[in-house]
Coordinates of C-alpha atoms and ligand atoms in Angstrom, one line a residue:
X70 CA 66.6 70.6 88.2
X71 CA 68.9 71.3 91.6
X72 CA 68.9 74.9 92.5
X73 CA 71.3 77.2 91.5
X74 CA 74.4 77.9 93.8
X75 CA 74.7 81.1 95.4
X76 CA 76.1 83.7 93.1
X77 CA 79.1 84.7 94.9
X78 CA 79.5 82.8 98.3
X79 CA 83.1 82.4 100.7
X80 CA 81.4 79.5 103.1
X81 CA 83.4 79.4 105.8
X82 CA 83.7 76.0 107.9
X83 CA 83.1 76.6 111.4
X84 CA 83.7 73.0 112.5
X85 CA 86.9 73.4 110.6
X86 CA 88.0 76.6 112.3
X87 CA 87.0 74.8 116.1
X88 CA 89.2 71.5 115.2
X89 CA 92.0 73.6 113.9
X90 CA 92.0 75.2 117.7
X91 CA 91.6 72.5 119.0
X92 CA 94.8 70.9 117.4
X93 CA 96.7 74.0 117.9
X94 CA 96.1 73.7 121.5
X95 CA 96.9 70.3 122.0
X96 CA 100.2 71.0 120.1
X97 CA 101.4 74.2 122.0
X98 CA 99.9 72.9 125.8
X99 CA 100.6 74.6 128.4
X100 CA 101.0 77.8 126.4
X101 CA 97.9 79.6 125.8
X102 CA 96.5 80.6 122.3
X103 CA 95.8 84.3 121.0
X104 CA 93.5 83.8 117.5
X105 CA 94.5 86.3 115.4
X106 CA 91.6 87.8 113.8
X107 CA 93.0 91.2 112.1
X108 CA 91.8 92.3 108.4
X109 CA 88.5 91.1 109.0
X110 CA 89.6 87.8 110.2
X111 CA 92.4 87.1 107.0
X112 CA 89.4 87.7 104.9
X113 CA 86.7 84.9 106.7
X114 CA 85.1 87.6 108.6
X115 CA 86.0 88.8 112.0
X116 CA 82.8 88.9 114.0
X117 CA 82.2 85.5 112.8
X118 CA 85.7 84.0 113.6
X119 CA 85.8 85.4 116.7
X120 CA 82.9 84.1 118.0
X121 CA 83.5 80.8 117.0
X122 CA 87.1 80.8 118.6
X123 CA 85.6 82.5 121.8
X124 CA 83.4 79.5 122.1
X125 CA 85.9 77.1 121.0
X126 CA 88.2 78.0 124.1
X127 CA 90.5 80.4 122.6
X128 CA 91.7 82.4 125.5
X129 CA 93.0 85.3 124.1
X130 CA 92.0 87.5 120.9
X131 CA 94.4 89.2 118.4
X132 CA 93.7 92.2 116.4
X133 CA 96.0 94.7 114.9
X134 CA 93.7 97.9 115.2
X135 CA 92.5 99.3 118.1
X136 CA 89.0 99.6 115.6
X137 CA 88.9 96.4 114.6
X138 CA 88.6 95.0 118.3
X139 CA 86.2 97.8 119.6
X140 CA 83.7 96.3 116.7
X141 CA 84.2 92.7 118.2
X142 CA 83.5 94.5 121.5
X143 CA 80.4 95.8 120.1
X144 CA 79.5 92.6 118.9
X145 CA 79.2 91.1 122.5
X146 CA 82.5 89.3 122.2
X147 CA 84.5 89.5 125.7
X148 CA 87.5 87.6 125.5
X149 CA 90.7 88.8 126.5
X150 CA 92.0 90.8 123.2
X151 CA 95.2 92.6 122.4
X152 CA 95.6 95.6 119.7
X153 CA 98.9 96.4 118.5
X154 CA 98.8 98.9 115.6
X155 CA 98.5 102.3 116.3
X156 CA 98.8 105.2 114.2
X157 CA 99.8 108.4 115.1
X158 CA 96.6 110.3 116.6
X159 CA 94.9 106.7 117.7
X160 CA 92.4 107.5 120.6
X161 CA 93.4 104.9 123.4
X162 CA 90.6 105.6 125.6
X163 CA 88.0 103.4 123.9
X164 CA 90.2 100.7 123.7
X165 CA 90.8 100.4 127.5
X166 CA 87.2 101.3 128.2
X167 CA 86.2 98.4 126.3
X168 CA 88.9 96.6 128.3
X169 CA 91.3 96.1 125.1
X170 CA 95.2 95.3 126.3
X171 CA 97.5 97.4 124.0
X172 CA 100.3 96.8 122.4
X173 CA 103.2 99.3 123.2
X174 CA 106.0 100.4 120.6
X175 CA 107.3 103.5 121.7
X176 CA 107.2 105.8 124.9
X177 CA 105.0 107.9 123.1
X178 CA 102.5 105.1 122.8
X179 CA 103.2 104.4 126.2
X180 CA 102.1 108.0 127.6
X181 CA 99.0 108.3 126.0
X182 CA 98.2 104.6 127.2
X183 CA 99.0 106.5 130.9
X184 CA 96.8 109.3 130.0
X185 CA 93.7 107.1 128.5
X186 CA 93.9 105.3 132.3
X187 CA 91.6 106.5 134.9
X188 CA 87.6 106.7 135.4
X189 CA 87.0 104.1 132.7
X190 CA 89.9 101.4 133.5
X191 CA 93.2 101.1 134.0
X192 CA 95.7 100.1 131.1
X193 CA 96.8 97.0 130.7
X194 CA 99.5 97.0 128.0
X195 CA 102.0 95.0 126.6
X196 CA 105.3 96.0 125.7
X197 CA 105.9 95.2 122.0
X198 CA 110.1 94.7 121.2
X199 CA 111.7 94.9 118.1
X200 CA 114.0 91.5 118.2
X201 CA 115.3 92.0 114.5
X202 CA 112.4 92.7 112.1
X203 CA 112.9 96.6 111.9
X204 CA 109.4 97.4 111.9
X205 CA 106.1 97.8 114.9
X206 CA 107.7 97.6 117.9
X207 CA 110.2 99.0 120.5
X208 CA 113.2 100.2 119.3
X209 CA 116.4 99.4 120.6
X210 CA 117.8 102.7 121.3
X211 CA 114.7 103.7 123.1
X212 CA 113.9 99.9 124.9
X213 CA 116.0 101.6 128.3
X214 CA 114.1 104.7 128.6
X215 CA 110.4 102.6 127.8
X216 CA 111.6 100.4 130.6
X217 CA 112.1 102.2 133.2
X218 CA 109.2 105.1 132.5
X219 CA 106.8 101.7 131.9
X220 CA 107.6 100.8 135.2
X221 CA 107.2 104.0 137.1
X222 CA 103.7 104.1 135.6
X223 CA 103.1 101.0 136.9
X224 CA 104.2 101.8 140.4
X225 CA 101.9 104.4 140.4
X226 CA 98.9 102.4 139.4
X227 CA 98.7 104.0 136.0
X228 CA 98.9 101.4 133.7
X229 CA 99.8 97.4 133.9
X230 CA 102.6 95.5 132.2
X231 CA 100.9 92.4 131.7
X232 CA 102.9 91.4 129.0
X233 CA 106.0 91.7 126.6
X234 CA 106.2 90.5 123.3
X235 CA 108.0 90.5 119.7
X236 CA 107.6 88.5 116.7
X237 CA 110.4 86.8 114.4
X238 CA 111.2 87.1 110.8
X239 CA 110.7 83.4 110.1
X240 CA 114.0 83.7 108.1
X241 CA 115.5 80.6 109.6
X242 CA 115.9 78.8 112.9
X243 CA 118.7 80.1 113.7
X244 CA 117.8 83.7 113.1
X245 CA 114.6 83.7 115.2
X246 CA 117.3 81.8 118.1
X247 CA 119.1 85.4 117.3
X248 CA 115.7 87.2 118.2
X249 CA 115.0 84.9 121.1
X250 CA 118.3 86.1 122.8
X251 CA 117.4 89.4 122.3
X252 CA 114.0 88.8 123.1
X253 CA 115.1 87.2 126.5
X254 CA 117.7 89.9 127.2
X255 CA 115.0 92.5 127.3
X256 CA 112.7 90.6 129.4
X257 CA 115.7 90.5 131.4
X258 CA 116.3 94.6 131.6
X259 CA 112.4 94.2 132.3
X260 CA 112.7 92.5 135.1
X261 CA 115.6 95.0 136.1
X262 CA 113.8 97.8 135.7
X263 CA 111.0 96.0 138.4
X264 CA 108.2 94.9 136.1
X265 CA 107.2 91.1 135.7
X266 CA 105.1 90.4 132.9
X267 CA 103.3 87.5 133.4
X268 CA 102.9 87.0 129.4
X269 CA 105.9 86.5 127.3
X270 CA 104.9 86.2 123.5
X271 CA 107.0 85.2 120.7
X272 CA 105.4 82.9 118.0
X273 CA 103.0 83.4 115.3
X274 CA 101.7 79.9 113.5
X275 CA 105.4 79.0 112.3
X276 CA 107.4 78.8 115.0
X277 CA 103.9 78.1 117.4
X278 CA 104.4 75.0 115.3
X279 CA 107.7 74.3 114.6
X280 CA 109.6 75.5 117.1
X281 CA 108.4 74.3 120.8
X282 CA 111.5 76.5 122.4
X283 CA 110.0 79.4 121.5
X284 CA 106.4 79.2 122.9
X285 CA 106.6 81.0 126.2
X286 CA 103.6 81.6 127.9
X287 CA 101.4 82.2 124.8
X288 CA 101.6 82.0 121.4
X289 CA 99.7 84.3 118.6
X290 CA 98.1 82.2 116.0
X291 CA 96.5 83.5 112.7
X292 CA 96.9 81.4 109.6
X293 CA 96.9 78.2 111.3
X294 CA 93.8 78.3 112.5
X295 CA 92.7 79.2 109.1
X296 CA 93.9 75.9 107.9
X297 CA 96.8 77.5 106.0
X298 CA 100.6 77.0 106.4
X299 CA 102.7 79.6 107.2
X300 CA 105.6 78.8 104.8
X301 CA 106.1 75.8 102.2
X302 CA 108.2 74.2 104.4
X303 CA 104.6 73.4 106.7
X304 CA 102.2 70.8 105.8
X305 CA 99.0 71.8 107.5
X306 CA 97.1 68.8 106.5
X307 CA 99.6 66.4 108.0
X308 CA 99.1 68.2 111.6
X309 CA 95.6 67.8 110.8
X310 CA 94.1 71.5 109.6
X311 CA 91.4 72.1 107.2
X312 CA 91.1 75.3 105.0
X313 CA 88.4 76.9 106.7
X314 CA 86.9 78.7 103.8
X315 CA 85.7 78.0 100.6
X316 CA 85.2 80.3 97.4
X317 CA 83.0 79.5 94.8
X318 CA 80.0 81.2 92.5
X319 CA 77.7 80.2 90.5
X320 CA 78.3 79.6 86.5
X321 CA 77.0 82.7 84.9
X322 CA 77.0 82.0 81.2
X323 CA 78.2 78.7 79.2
X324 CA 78.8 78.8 75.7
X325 CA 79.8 76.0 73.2
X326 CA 82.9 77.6 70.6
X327 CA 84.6 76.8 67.5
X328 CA 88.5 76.6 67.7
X329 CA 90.3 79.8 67.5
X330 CA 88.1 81.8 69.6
X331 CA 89.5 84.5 71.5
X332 CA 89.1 85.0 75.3
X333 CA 88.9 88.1 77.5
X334 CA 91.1 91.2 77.5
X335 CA 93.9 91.5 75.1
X336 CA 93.1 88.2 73.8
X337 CA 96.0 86.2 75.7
X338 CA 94.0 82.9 75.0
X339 CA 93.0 81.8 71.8
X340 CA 91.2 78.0 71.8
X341 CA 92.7 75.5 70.4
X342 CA 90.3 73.3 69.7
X343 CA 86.0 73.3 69.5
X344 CA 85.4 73.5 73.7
X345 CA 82.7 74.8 75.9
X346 CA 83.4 77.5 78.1
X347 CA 82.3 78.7 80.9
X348 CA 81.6 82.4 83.0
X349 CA 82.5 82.9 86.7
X350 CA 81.0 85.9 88.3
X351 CA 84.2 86.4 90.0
X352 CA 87.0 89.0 89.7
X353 CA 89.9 91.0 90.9
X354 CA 87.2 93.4 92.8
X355 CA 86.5 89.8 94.8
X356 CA 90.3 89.1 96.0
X357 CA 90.7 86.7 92.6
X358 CA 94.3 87.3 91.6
X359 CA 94.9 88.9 88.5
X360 CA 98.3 87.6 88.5
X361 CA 96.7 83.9 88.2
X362 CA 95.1 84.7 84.6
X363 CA 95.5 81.5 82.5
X364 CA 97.1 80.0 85.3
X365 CA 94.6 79.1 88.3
X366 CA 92.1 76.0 88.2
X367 CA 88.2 75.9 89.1
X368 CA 86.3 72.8 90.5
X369 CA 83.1 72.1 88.5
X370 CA 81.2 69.3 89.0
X371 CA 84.2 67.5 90.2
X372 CA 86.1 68.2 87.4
X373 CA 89.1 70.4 87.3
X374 CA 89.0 73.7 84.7
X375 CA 91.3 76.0 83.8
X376 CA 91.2 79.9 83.6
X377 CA 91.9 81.4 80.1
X378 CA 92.4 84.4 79.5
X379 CA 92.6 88.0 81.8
X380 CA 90.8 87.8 84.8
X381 CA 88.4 91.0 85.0
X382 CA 87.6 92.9 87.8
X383 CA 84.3 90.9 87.7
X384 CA 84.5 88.0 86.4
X385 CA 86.7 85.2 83.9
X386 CA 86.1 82.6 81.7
X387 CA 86.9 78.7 82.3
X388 CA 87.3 76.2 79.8
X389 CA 85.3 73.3 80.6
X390 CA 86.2 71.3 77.4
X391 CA 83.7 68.4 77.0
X392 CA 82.5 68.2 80.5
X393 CA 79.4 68.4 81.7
X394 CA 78.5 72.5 83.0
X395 CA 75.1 74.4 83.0
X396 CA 74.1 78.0 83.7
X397 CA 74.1 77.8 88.4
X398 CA 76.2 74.8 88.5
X399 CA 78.5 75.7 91.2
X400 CA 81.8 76.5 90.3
X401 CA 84.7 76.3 93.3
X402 CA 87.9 78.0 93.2
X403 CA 89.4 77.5 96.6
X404 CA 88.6 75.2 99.3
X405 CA 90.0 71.8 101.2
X406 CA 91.6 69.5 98.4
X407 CA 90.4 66.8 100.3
X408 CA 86.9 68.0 98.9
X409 CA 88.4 67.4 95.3
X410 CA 88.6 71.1 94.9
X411 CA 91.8 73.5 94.4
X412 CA 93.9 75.4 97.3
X413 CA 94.1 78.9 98.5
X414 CA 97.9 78.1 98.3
X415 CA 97.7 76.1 94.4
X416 CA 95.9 79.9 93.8
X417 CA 99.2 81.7 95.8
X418 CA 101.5 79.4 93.8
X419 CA 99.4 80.6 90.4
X420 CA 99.5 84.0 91.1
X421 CA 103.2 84.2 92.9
X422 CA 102.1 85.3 96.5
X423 CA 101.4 83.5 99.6
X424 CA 98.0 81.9 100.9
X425 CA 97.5 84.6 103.5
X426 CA 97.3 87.0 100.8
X427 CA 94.4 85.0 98.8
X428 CA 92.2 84.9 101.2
X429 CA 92.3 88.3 103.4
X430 CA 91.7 89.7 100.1
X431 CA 88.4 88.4 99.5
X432 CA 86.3 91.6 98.7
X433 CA 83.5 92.5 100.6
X434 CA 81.2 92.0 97.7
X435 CA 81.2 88.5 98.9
X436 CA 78.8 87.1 101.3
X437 CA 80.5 85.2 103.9
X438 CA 78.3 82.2 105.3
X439 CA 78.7 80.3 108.4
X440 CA 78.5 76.7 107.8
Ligands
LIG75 C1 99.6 88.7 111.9 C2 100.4 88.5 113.2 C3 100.4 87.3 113.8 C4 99.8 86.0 113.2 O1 100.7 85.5 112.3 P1 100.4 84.1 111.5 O2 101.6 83.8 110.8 O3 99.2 84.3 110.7 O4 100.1 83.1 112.6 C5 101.0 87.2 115.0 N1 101.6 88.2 115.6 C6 101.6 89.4 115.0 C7 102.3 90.6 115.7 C8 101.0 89.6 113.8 O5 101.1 90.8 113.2

């Protein structure tokens, strides 16, 4: 008898996550690449990820929190990084100890950047502008006044602009061409106001992809490199990503039942005929959409099961019909489909969201496993 699988186990595919960089590159050359690695590195784990890009050549690392990159600092991982969230009392003084750049979205941001400057470092920020999406970022009635106080902090050697950037709504081409105009205009009163920031940034993985115009110096890349579009309209497989992580558990329980039994919570599924089913040891608590009850599909032993029924916080039931299942056979709900096993994105389509969503929300009861 083979061993049983690991109970609960997200393997994520190094190799993968290193060839999908090194496509990436290839494709966006000379531009240079910032991996995005917030929420725990969209669920494959951060310290792992960014290590593996780090080595891979990524030049640049992407965080949203100012936390989340002081623990990769902790971790021994050096490369350039950027953190561009901040709430209200964030302590900036860590972050440009540890030698963190920092995304700026209002002059108050940009003050207490000044202030964190000194004995430890000097601030190297980069000014965040709202181009349309109405959210983080530098608001146009207040882009004048950042400007020019950004630049007299600069001319005193408080902080350094090294960059500028915004990020688009990836509504359609031509309204990120409407954010690019404004985009270029305020690199434009930048310039005006005497600071040259030798980084512009506009792309995430769409338009890093699609859109070669709107590269600039460096483009931010998060769910590419996880092997995952970034809309339907993208067909990561046919540039050549993998899905970097795989889900799976090991069968828990398999029982042989009559037709007419009843599965789960409020009995949505009732079987039709005399089937086997089977127990996955995985639930809502593990990032398994509950909105993909009786709708999502499992790999076991090659062969492709449904779910019936409610998924629990802990666990749901496939129906395996007359193939072959035991108790530690390892059951695989998302992965590459070129392994013969279902999506993250068939899982988004099941549940009505999008693939980033199924995977950072892998709970952290599951073990992730560098492979
Ligand atoms: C999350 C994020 C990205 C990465 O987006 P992807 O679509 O995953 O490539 C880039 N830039 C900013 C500002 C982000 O918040």
């Amino acid at each position: 008898m083979s061993a049983a699988a690991p109970f609960r186990e997200a393997r994520i595919d190094l190799g993968a996550l290193a060839a999908n960089l090194a496509v990436l590159r290839r494709l966006v050359a000379p531009s240079l690449v910032m991996g995005v690695v917030k929420a725990d590195g969209y669920g494959h784990g951060a310290e792992l990820v960014a290590r593996a890009l780090s080595e891979a050549g990524a030049e640049w690392l992407g965080v949203a929190d100012i936390e989340e990159g002081l623990a990769l600092r902790r971790a021994g991982i050096v490369t350039p990084m950027l953190a561009w969230l901040h709430g209200p009392d964030a302590d900036f003084a860590p972050a440009v100890a540890a030698g963190i750049d920092l995304g700026i979205s209002s002059l108050d941001q940009l003050e207490r950047a000044a202030a964190a400057s000194g004995g430890l470092g000097r601030a190297m920020v980069h000014l965040k502008v709202d181009s349309g999406l109405s959210r983080n970022g530098i608001a146009p009635a207040e882009r004048g006044a950042v400007l020019a106080r950004a630049a007299a902090l600069q001319a005193g050697g408080r902080i350094h602009v090294r960059g500028i950037f915004s990020h688009l709504s990836n509504t359609s081409a031509a309204d990120d061409d409407r954010q690019r105009e404004v985009f270029d205009q305020a690199v434009a009163e930048a310039h005006a106001a005497g600071l040259s920031p030798e980084l512009r940034h506009l792309a995430a993985t769409q338009a890093a992809v699609e859109r070669p115009g709107l590269r600039f110096e460096l483009v931010r890349i998060g769910i590419g490199l996880y092997g995952l579009p970034a809309a339907e309209s993208m067909d990561a497989a046919a540039i050549g990503l993998r899905p970097v992580m795989q889900l799976s558990a090991a069968v828990a329980a398999v029982r042989r039942v009559p037709a007419g039994t009843r599965v789960s919570y409020g009995y949505t599924h009732r079987t039709e005929h005399e089937t086997t089913l089977a127990l996955i040891p995985l639930g809502y608590a593990d990032g398994v959409p509950r909105a993909a009850s009786g709708r999502g599909m499992v790999a076991i032993n090659g062969r492709s099961c449904p779910v019936v029924g409610r998924i629990a916080m802990d666990q749901f039931v496939v129906d395996v019909g007359e193939g072959r299942v035991a108790v530690g056979d390892r059951a695989v709900l998302w992965g590459d489909p070129a392994d013969a096993v279902p999506s993250a994105q068939s899982w988004a389509a099941a549940a009505g969201t999008i693939g980033y969503e199924i995977v950072t929300r892998v709970g952290p009861r599951v073990p992730r496993v560098a492979r």
